[in-house]
Short mmCIF file of C-alpha atoms in Angstrom, two decimals:
data_model
loop_
_atom_site.label_atom_id
_atom_site.label_comp_id
_atom_site.label_asym_id
_atom_site.label_seq_id
_atom_site.Cartn_x
_atom_site.Cartn_y
_atom_site.Cartn_z
CA MET A 1 -52.43 0.84 0.50
CA VAL A 2 -49.29 1.88 -1.38
CA ALA A 3 -47.13 0.46 1.41
CA LEU A 4 -49.10 -2.80 1.35
CA HIS A 5 -48.69 -3.13 -2.42
CA ALA A 6 -45.00 -2.29 -2.18
CA SER A 7 -44.47 -4.95 0.48
CA ALA A 8 -46.34 -7.54 -1.56
CA LEU A 9 -44.38 -6.74 -4.71
CA ASP A 10 -41.13 -6.95 -2.78
CA GLY A 11 -42.12 -10.44 -1.69
CA VAL A 12 -42.93 -11.39 -5.27
CA ALA A 13 -39.58 -9.96 -6.40
CA GLY A 14 -37.76 -12.25 -4.00
CA ASN A 15 -39.36 -15.39 -5.43
CA ARG A 16 -36.68 -17.29 -7.35
CA ALA A 17 -39.36 -18.90 -9.55
CA LEU A 18 -40.61 -15.55 -10.85
CA PRO A 19 -40.98 -15.75 -14.65
CA ALA A 20 -38.58 -13.55 -16.62
CA GLU A 21 -41.42 -11.57 -18.20
CA LEU A 22 -42.84 -10.59 -14.81
CA LEU A 23 -39.36 -9.74 -13.49
CA LEU A 24 -38.84 -7.33 -16.39
CA ARG A 25 -42.24 -5.72 -15.71
CA LEU A 26 -41.31 -5.24 -12.06
CA LEU A 27 -37.97 -3.70 -12.97
CA ALA A 28 -39.55 -1.30 -15.44
CA SER A 29 -42.21 -0.09 -12.98
CA ASP A 30 -42.00 3.28 -11.26
CA GLY A 31 -43.51 2.06 -7.99
CA GLY A 32 -45.57 5.20 -7.58
CA GLY A 33 -42.44 7.30 -7.87
CA PHE A 34 -40.35 5.11 -5.55
CA GLY A 35 -38.99 2.80 -8.22
CA PRO A 36 -39.09 -0.99 -8.61
CA PRO A 37 -39.04 -3.33 -5.60
CA ARG A 38 -35.63 -3.37 -3.96
CA ARG A 39 -35.44 -7.16 -3.99
CA ALA A 40 -35.91 -7.13 -7.76
CA LEU A 41 -33.05 -4.69 -8.23
CA GLN A 42 -30.75 -6.66 -5.95
CA ARG A 43 -31.44 -10.19 -7.18
CA THR A 44 -28.44 -12.32 -8.02
CA GLY A 45 -27.89 -13.55 -11.56
CA LEU A 46 -30.04 -10.95 -13.36
CA PRO A 47 -30.12 -11.58 -17.13
CA GLU A 48 -28.78 -9.00 -19.58
CA ALA A 49 -32.29 -7.90 -20.50
CA ALA A 50 -32.95 -7.02 -16.86
CA ILE A 51 -29.65 -5.14 -16.55
CA ALA A 52 -30.54 -3.09 -19.62
CA VAL A 53 -33.90 -2.14 -18.09
CA ILE A 54 -32.20 -1.00 -14.87
CA MET A 55 -29.56 1.04 -16.71
CA ALA A 56 -32.26 2.92 -18.58
CA HIS A 57 -34.64 3.36 -15.63
CA PRO A 58 -35.75 7.00 -15.31
CA ILE A 59 -35.68 7.02 -11.48
CA PRO A 60 -32.11 7.54 -10.15
CA GLY A 61 -32.98 5.73 -6.94
CA ALA A 62 -33.56 2.54 -8.90
CA ARG A 63 -30.17 2.75 -10.53
CA ALA A 64 -28.59 3.59 -7.15
CA GLU A 65 -30.12 0.47 -5.59
CA PHE A 66 -28.57 -1.65 -8.31
CA ALA A 67 -25.24 0.15 -7.87
CA MET A 68 -25.22 -1.10 -4.27
CA SER A 69 -26.36 -4.64 -5.03
CA ALA A 70 -24.23 -7.36 -3.45
CA GLY A 71 -25.80 -9.83 -5.89
CA ALA A 72 -24.60 -8.09 -9.05
CA GLU A 73 -21.31 -8.76 -10.77
CA PRO A 74 -18.78 -5.91 -10.33
CA ALA A 75 -18.57 -5.38 -14.09
CA GLN A 76 -22.36 -5.01 -14.24
CA ARG A 77 -22.43 -2.39 -11.50
CA GLY A 78 -19.43 -0.70 -13.09
CA ARG A 79 -21.50 0.17 -16.14
CA LEU A 80 -23.00 2.97 -14.04
CA VAL A 81 -19.65 4.80 -13.79
CA ASP A 82 -20.84 7.46 -16.26
CA ASP A 83 -24.37 7.75 -14.87
CA PRO A 84 -25.63 11.36 -15.04
CA SER A 85 -26.77 11.29 -11.40
CA PRO A 86 -24.14 12.00 -8.70
CA ARG A 87 -26.35 9.99 -6.32
CA VAL A 88 -25.93 6.89 -8.49
CA ARG A 89 -22.18 7.35 -8.92
CA THR A 90 -21.78 7.87 -5.17
CA ALA A 91 -23.70 4.66 -4.48
CA LEU A 92 -21.53 2.83 -6.99
CA ALA A 93 -18.34 4.20 -5.46
CA TYR A 94 -19.14 3.04 -1.94
CA GLY A 95 -20.67 -0.27 -2.96
CA PRO A 96 -23.07 -2.59 -1.16
CA GLU A 97 -24.13 -1.99 2.43
CA VAL A 98 -23.55 -5.52 3.69
CA TYR A 99 -25.25 -6.48 6.94
CA ASP A 100 -24.67 -10.22 6.60
CA PRO A 101 -21.04 -11.00 7.56
CA ARG A 102 -21.34 -14.23 5.58
CA THR A 103 -21.66 -12.21 2.35
CA GLU A 104 -18.49 -11.42 0.45
CA VAL A 105 -18.50 -8.54 -2.02
CA ALA A 106 -16.23 -8.65 -5.05
CA PRO A 107 -14.56 -5.26 -5.69
CA LEU A 108 -15.14 -3.09 -8.72
CA PRO A 109 -12.51 -3.31 -11.46
CA ASP A 110 -9.51 -1.05 -10.82
CA ALA A 111 -10.22 0.92 -14.00
CA VAL A 112 -13.73 1.77 -12.79
CA CYS A 113 -12.39 2.83 -9.38
CA ALA A 114 -9.79 5.06 -11.04
CA ARG A 115 -12.49 6.88 -12.97
CA LEU A 116 -14.60 7.31 -9.85
CA LEU A 117 -11.62 8.73 -8.01
CA ASP A 118 -11.31 11.41 -10.68
CA ASP A 119 -15.04 12.20 -10.60
CA THR A 120 -15.96 15.89 -10.52
CA GLU A 121 -18.27 15.34 -7.52
CA PRO A 122 -16.50 15.35 -4.12
CA SER A 123 -19.14 12.99 -2.70
CA VAL A 124 -18.22 10.34 -5.25
CA ARG A 125 -14.52 10.55 -4.49
CA ALA A 126 -15.13 10.49 -0.72
CA ALA A 127 -17.45 7.48 -0.99
CA LEU A 128 -14.87 5.54 -2.96
CA LEU A 129 -12.08 6.19 -0.46
CA ASP A 130 -14.41 5.17 2.38
CA SER A 131 -15.52 1.96 0.66
CA PRO A 132 -14.69 -1.33 2.42
CA HIS A 133 -14.74 -3.15 -0.92
CA LEU A 134 -11.64 -1.85 -2.70
CA ALA A 135 -9.28 -4.36 -4.31
CA PRO A 136 -5.84 -4.52 -2.65
CA SER A 137 -4.19 -3.71 -5.99
CA PHE A 138 -6.16 -0.48 -6.24
CA VAL A 139 -5.42 0.54 -2.65
CA VAL A 140 -1.69 0.08 -3.26
CA SER A 141 -1.91 2.26 -6.36
CA LEU A 142 -3.27 5.12 -4.25
CA ALA A 143 0.13 5.62 -2.56
CA THR A 144 1.29 7.80 -5.45
CA HIS A 145 -2.00 9.55 -6.20
CA HIS A 146 -2.04 13.34 -6.40
CA ASP A 147 -4.89 13.62 -3.85
CA PRO A 148 -3.69 13.53 -0.20
CA ALA A 149 -6.96 11.84 0.81
CA ALA A 150 -6.13 8.96 -1.53
CA ARG A 151 -2.63 8.66 -0.13
CA ARG A 152 -4.07 8.53 3.41
CA ARG A 153 -6.30 5.67 2.26
CA ALA A 154 -3.25 3.83 0.95
CA VAL A 155 -1.66 4.03 4.41
CA ARG A 156 -4.28 1.57 5.69
CA ALA A 157 -2.59 -1.10 3.56
CA TRP A 158 0.81 -0.27 5.06
CA GLU A 159 2.20 -3.78 5.29
CA THR A 160 1.44 -4.53 1.63
CA LEU A 161 2.99 -1.32 0.26
CA PRO A 162 6.43 -1.51 -1.40
CA PRO A 163 9.25 -0.10 0.77
CA GLY A 164 9.72 2.83 -1.59
CA ASP A 165 6.07 3.86 -1.26
CA ARG A 166 6.25 3.62 2.53
CA SER A 167 9.34 5.84 2.60
CA ALA A 168 7.64 8.38 0.33
CA LEU A 169 4.54 8.49 2.52
CA LEU A 170 6.65 9.04 5.64
CA ALA A 171 8.10 12.12 3.89
CA ASP A 172 4.83 13.19 2.24
CA PRO A 173 4.30 16.95 1.79
CA ASP A 174 0.89 16.65 3.46
CA PRO A 175 1.19 16.60 7.28
CA GLU A 176 -1.88 14.38 7.74
CA VAL A 177 -0.45 11.78 5.37
CA ARG A 178 2.88 11.89 7.20
CA ARG A 179 1.18 11.45 10.57
CA ALA A 180 -0.93 8.53 9.32
CA ALA A 181 2.14 6.85 7.86
CA ALA A 182 4.18 7.43 11.03
CA LEU A 183 1.46 5.85 13.16
CA ARG A 184 1.80 2.69 11.08
CA GLU A 185 5.59 2.63 11.00
CA CYS A 186 6.02 3.46 14.68
CA ARG A 187 5.12 -0.12 15.57
CA ARG A 188 8.72 -0.99 14.70
CA ASP A 189 10.46 2.36 15.17
CA ALA A 190 10.96 3.72 18.71
CA ARG A 191 12.28 7.04 17.39
CA LEU A 192 9.06 7.68 15.45
CA THR A 193 7.05 6.66 18.51
CA ALA A 194 8.89 9.22 20.65
CA GLU A 195 8.08 11.95 18.12
CA LEU A 196 4.41 10.98 17.95
CA LEU A 197 4.11 10.97 21.74
CA ARG A 198 4.89 14.68 21.71
CA ASP A 199 1.91 15.42 19.43
CA PRO A 200 -1.46 15.45 21.26
CA ARG A 201 -3.16 14.38 18.02
CA SER A 202 -1.21 11.14 17.83
CA ALA A 203 -0.13 10.48 21.42
CA ALA A 204 -2.91 8.04 22.32
CA GLU A 205 -2.42 5.86 19.25
CA ALA A 206 1.36 5.95 19.65
CA GLN A 207 0.98 4.75 23.23
CA ARG A 208 -1.30 1.94 22.06
CA ARG A 209 0.75 0.70 19.09
CA GLY A 210 4.23 2.24 19.03
CA LEU A 211 7.54 0.61 19.88
CA LEU A 212 8.46 2.22 23.20
CA HIS A 213 11.80 3.14 24.72
CA ARG A 214 11.88 2.12 28.38
CA ALA A 215 12.14 5.76 29.47
CA ASP A 216 9.11 6.76 27.37
CA ALA A 217 7.08 3.87 28.77
CA GLU A 218 7.89 4.83 32.38
CA ARG A 219 7.06 8.47 31.72
CA CYS A 220 3.69 7.54 30.16
CA VAL A 221 2.82 5.38 33.17
CA ALA A 222 3.77 8.20 35.55
CA GLU A 223 1.78 10.82 33.61
CA ARG A 224 -1.33 8.54 33.45
CA THR A 225 -2.46 10.09 30.17
CA HIS A 226 -4.10 7.55 27.83
CA LEU A 227 -3.23 4.85 30.34
CA ALA A 228 -5.76 2.33 29.01
CA ALA A 229 -4.23 2.73 25.55
CA LEU A 230 -0.76 2.20 27.00
CA ALA A 231 -1.93 -0.99 28.74
CA GLU A 232 -2.57 -2.49 25.30
CA ASN A 233 0.92 -1.74 23.92
CA PRO A 234 2.74 -4.95 22.86
CA SER A 235 6.17 -3.51 23.71
CA LEU A 236 5.32 -2.49 27.27
CA PRO A 237 7.93 -3.98 29.66
CA ALA A 238 6.65 -6.90 31.76
CA ASP A 239 7.14 -5.15 35.10
CA LEU A 240 5.03 -2.20 33.91
CA VAL A 241 2.35 -4.63 32.73
CA GLU A 242 2.30 -6.06 36.26
CA ARG A 243 1.96 -2.57 37.71
CA LEU A 244 -0.97 -1.73 35.44
CA ALA A 245 -2.65 -5.06 36.24
CA VAL A 246 -3.37 -3.70 39.74
CA ASP A 247 -4.02 -0.09 38.71
CA ALA A 248 -6.86 1.77 40.40
CA ASP A 249 -8.50 2.43 37.00
CA GLU A 250 -10.87 -0.43 36.13
CA SER A 251 -10.57 0.17 32.36
CA VAL A 252 -6.79 -0.18 32.63
CA ARG A 253 -7.07 -3.51 34.48
CA LEU A 254 -9.55 -4.80 31.92
CA THR A 255 -7.22 -3.89 29.05
CA VAL A 256 -4.30 -5.66 30.73
CA SER A 257 -6.46 -8.77 31.23
CA LEU A 258 -6.81 -9.05 27.45
CA ARG A 259 -3.11 -9.01 26.60
CA PRO A 260 -2.09 -11.99 24.45
CA GLU A 261 1.04 -13.00 26.39
CA LEU A 262 -0.78 -13.67 29.69
CA ASP A 263 -1.36 -17.24 30.75
CA GLU A 264 -4.84 -18.11 31.97
CA THR A 265 -3.88 -18.10 35.65
CA TRP A 266 -2.48 -14.58 35.52
CA ARG A 267 -5.30 -13.34 33.28
CA MET A 268 -8.05 -14.49 35.62
CA ALA A 269 -6.21 -13.26 38.72
CA ILE A 270 -6.71 -9.67 37.52
CA ASP A 271 -9.65 -7.86 39.09
CA PHE A 272 -11.65 -6.85 36.00
CA THR A 273 -15.31 -6.42 35.15
CA THR A 274 -16.96 -6.88 31.76
CA GLU A 275 -20.26 -5.33 30.80
CA ALA A 276 -23.05 -7.49 29.43
CA HIS A 277 -23.02 -5.50 26.17
CA SER A 278 -19.21 -5.46 25.67
CA ARG A 279 -18.69 -7.03 22.28
CA GLY A 280 -15.14 -8.34 22.53
CA GLY A 281 -13.14 -6.07 20.23
CA VAL A 282 -9.81 -7.76 21.04
CA GLU A 283 -7.31 -6.98 18.29
CA TRP A 284 -5.05 -10.01 18.55
CA VAL A 285 -8.04 -12.33 18.42
CA ARG A 286 -9.68 -10.36 15.61
CA ASP A 287 -6.45 -10.56 13.61
CA GLY A 288 -6.27 -14.32 14.23
CA LEU A 289 -9.82 -15.38 13.37
CA ALA A 290 -8.40 -17.87 10.87
CA ASP A 291 -5.57 -19.07 13.16
CA PRO A 292 -6.47 -22.32 14.97
CA GLN A 293 -4.06 -21.64 17.86
CA VAL A 294 -5.42 -18.14 18.49
CA LEU A 295 -8.99 -19.41 18.36
CA ARG A 296 -8.27 -22.24 20.78
CA ARG A 297 -6.64 -19.89 23.32
CA ALA A 298 -9.59 -17.50 23.14
CA VAL A 299 -12.40 -20.06 23.21
CA THR A 300 -10.94 -22.05 26.11
CA SER A 301 -10.30 -18.93 28.19
CA ALA A 302 -12.62 -18.03 31.04
CA HIS A 303 -12.48 -14.40 29.89
CA PRO A 304 -15.87 -13.57 28.33
CA LEU A 305 -14.45 -10.93 25.97
CA LEU A 306 -12.01 -13.40 24.47
CA ARG A 307 -14.81 -15.89 23.89
CA ARG A 308 -16.98 -13.21 22.31
CA ALA A 309 -14.12 -12.16 20.04
CA ALA A 310 -13.52 -15.77 18.94
CA ALA A 311 -17.25 -16.31 18.29
CA GLN A 312 -16.96 -13.86 15.40
CA SER A 313 -14.80 -16.29 13.42
CA PRO A 314 -16.35 -18.27 10.55
CA HIS A 315 -13.42 -20.71 10.85
CA LEU A 316 -14.18 -22.35 14.19
CA PRO A 317 -13.50 -26.11 14.22
CA PRO A 318 -16.38 -28.29 15.47
CA ASP A 319 -15.02 -28.81 18.99
CA LEU A 320 -14.54 -25.07 19.62
CA LEU A 321 -17.92 -24.26 18.10
CA SER A 322 -19.48 -26.78 20.47
CA LEU A 323 -17.71 -25.20 23.47
CA LEU A 324 -18.97 -21.73 22.57
CA ALA A 325 -22.49 -23.04 21.98
CA ARG A 326 -22.57 -24.20 25.61
CA THR A 327 -21.64 -20.81 27.13
CA GLU A 328 -25.17 -19.42 26.68
CA ASP A 329 -23.73 -15.92 26.49
CA PRO A 330 -26.24 -13.84 24.48
CA LEU A 331 -23.49 -12.05 22.57
CA VAL A 332 -21.66 -15.30 21.78
CA ASP A 333 -24.96 -16.69 20.49
CA GLU A 334 -25.52 -13.59 18.35
CA PHE A 335 -22.04 -13.68 16.83
CA LEU A 336 -22.27 -17.39 16.06
CA GLY A 337 -25.66 -16.86 14.43
CA ARG A 338 -24.40 -13.97 12.34
CA ARG A 339 -21.07 -15.38 11.23
CA HIS A 340 -20.78 -19.15 11.45
CA PRO A 341 -22.51 -21.35 8.86
CA ASP A 342 -22.54 -24.41 11.15
CA THR A 343 -24.03 -22.78 14.24
CA PRO A 344 -25.97 -25.43 16.20
CA GLU A 345 -29.75 -25.41 16.01
CA LYS A 346 -30.13 -24.72 19.73
CA VAL A 347 -28.09 -21.51 19.42
CA LEU A 348 -30.05 -20.27 16.40
CA LEU A 349 -33.32 -20.88 18.21
CA ARG A 350 -32.06 -19.02 21.29
CA VAL A 351 -31.20 -16.06 19.05
CA PHE A 352 -34.54 -16.32 17.29
CA ALA A 353 -36.46 -16.32 20.56
CA ARG A 354 -34.40 -13.56 22.18
CA PHE A 355 -34.49 -10.90 19.48
CA GLY A 356 -37.81 -11.21 17.69
CA ALA A 357 -38.96 -9.20 14.67
CA THR A 358 -36.54 -8.32 11.89
CA PHE A 359 -33.32 -9.86 13.20
CA SER A 360 -34.97 -13.17 14.03
CA ALA A 361 -36.67 -13.22 10.64
CA TRP A 362 -33.27 -12.64 9.01
CA ILE A 363 -31.70 -15.50 10.96
CA ALA A 364 -34.56 -17.83 10.04
CA GLU A 365 -34.55 -16.88 6.37
CA THR A 366 -30.83 -16.72 5.63
CA HIS A 367 -28.93 -19.03 7.98
CA PRO A 368 -28.12 -22.33 6.26
CA ALA A 369 -28.40 -24.30 9.53
CA PHE A 370 -31.72 -22.87 10.74
CA PRO A 371 -34.11 -25.80 11.41
CA VAL A 372 -36.45 -26.54 8.54
CA ARG A 373 -40.23 -26.67 8.61
CA GLY A 374 -41.51 -29.46 10.81
CA SER A 375 -38.70 -29.50 13.35
CA PRO A 376 -40.51 -29.97 16.71
CA ARG A 377 -38.11 -27.70 18.60
CA ALA A 378 -38.32 -24.98 15.97
CA THR A 379 -42.11 -25.18 15.95
CA ARG A 380 -42.26 -24.81 19.75
CA THR A 381 -39.85 -21.88 19.74
CA ILE A 382 -41.60 -20.01 16.93
CA ARG A 383 -45.01 -20.64 18.51
CA THR A 384 -43.70 -19.20 21.79
CA VAL A 385 -42.32 -16.12 20.06
CA THR A 386 -45.57 -15.69 18.15
CA THR A 387 -47.76 -15.85 21.25
CA VAL A 388 -45.47 -14.19 23.78
CA GLY A 389 -42.47 -12.33 22.42
CA TRP A 390 -43.27 -11.26 18.87
CA PRO A 391 -44.11 -7.55 18.44
CA SER A 392 -47.80 -6.85 18.01
CA GLY A 393 -49.00 -6.76 14.43
CA THR A 394 -46.10 -8.74 12.97
CA ARG A 395 -45.56 -12.40 12.20
CA PRO A 396 -42.44 -14.57 12.12
CA PRO A 397 -41.21 -16.33 8.97
CA HIS A 398 -43.47 -19.02 7.54
CA LEU A 399 -41.77 -21.93 9.28
CA CYS A 400 -44.57 -23.18 11.49
#
């Protein structure tokens, strides 16, 4: 009964027409010890009276839910920086758990992040440094922080750091900071790459990213250690790329087939196999998801992993979106449904029918292009899922 009431109240909390008085009552409730409905705590545009109720709520879990709300303004969440509960401050430091790639989260103010980084609780500091929502200005400021963990976090923003900060990190007193910095700088420094290749802890990444001397590249090929990583290296000489394209190791051939400099004829002449569940983590495509030329090369390729990688872009022009919609690759469909606001109706309905339950309900409820009530095709698809594919005891969204 408690679960039923909680579910019903969560539905009420999500109603945008909910009167302010009832919203405040929901937010003040203890929910049988579990706190107010989550959808009430994470509504967008909460009025000041509602924020005040949340800040004073006696259940830490309620305040923690608001600390991780993607709908709240950063300054509103930041008011929890002095919360007495480490759980709440940790939730604030990490920020929202965002499952919808179409949702952008504004970072906390730098001043709030600085206070969290000096928190007495290690969990708070660790959560902040692991957060994907830090402002670039704050990340750059970490390069000179007294905590080595903070300086290692700054290394991730290597290309945006001032030259003086990069030099300091390369000579950092902490060996882990030095190694992290060297692995970034080695992409343009063959001497650093050679040093990193001698360290088992960094050899694989150095082979994948570092600028290679010819002799080092030949030795790595001969030793066959981390060969799939080496096959990805942008500085690998062309004749060694050709050798690895016919290597006996299938993972090596697959990696070579994804190199950006290959033309389509050479790419598809390589004997490679892709798994049905391989999700297309191709770095040069991922880095170019807003580049029309990169997207066109990937979408028009016959390589399924390149198409899957391109499908994760929210910047696809209409002609490329149409091409991907015709592939009928389940993973392409999924990525388009998750990430692209103009995904065609037929793709969204394929995703809806294929997955069922929670994911399909999310697609139907949140995607701006999902067919509205009354669409004949949507009605047929939802009726089919309801009668054939929907898990027993559950119902799809109220679209039919």
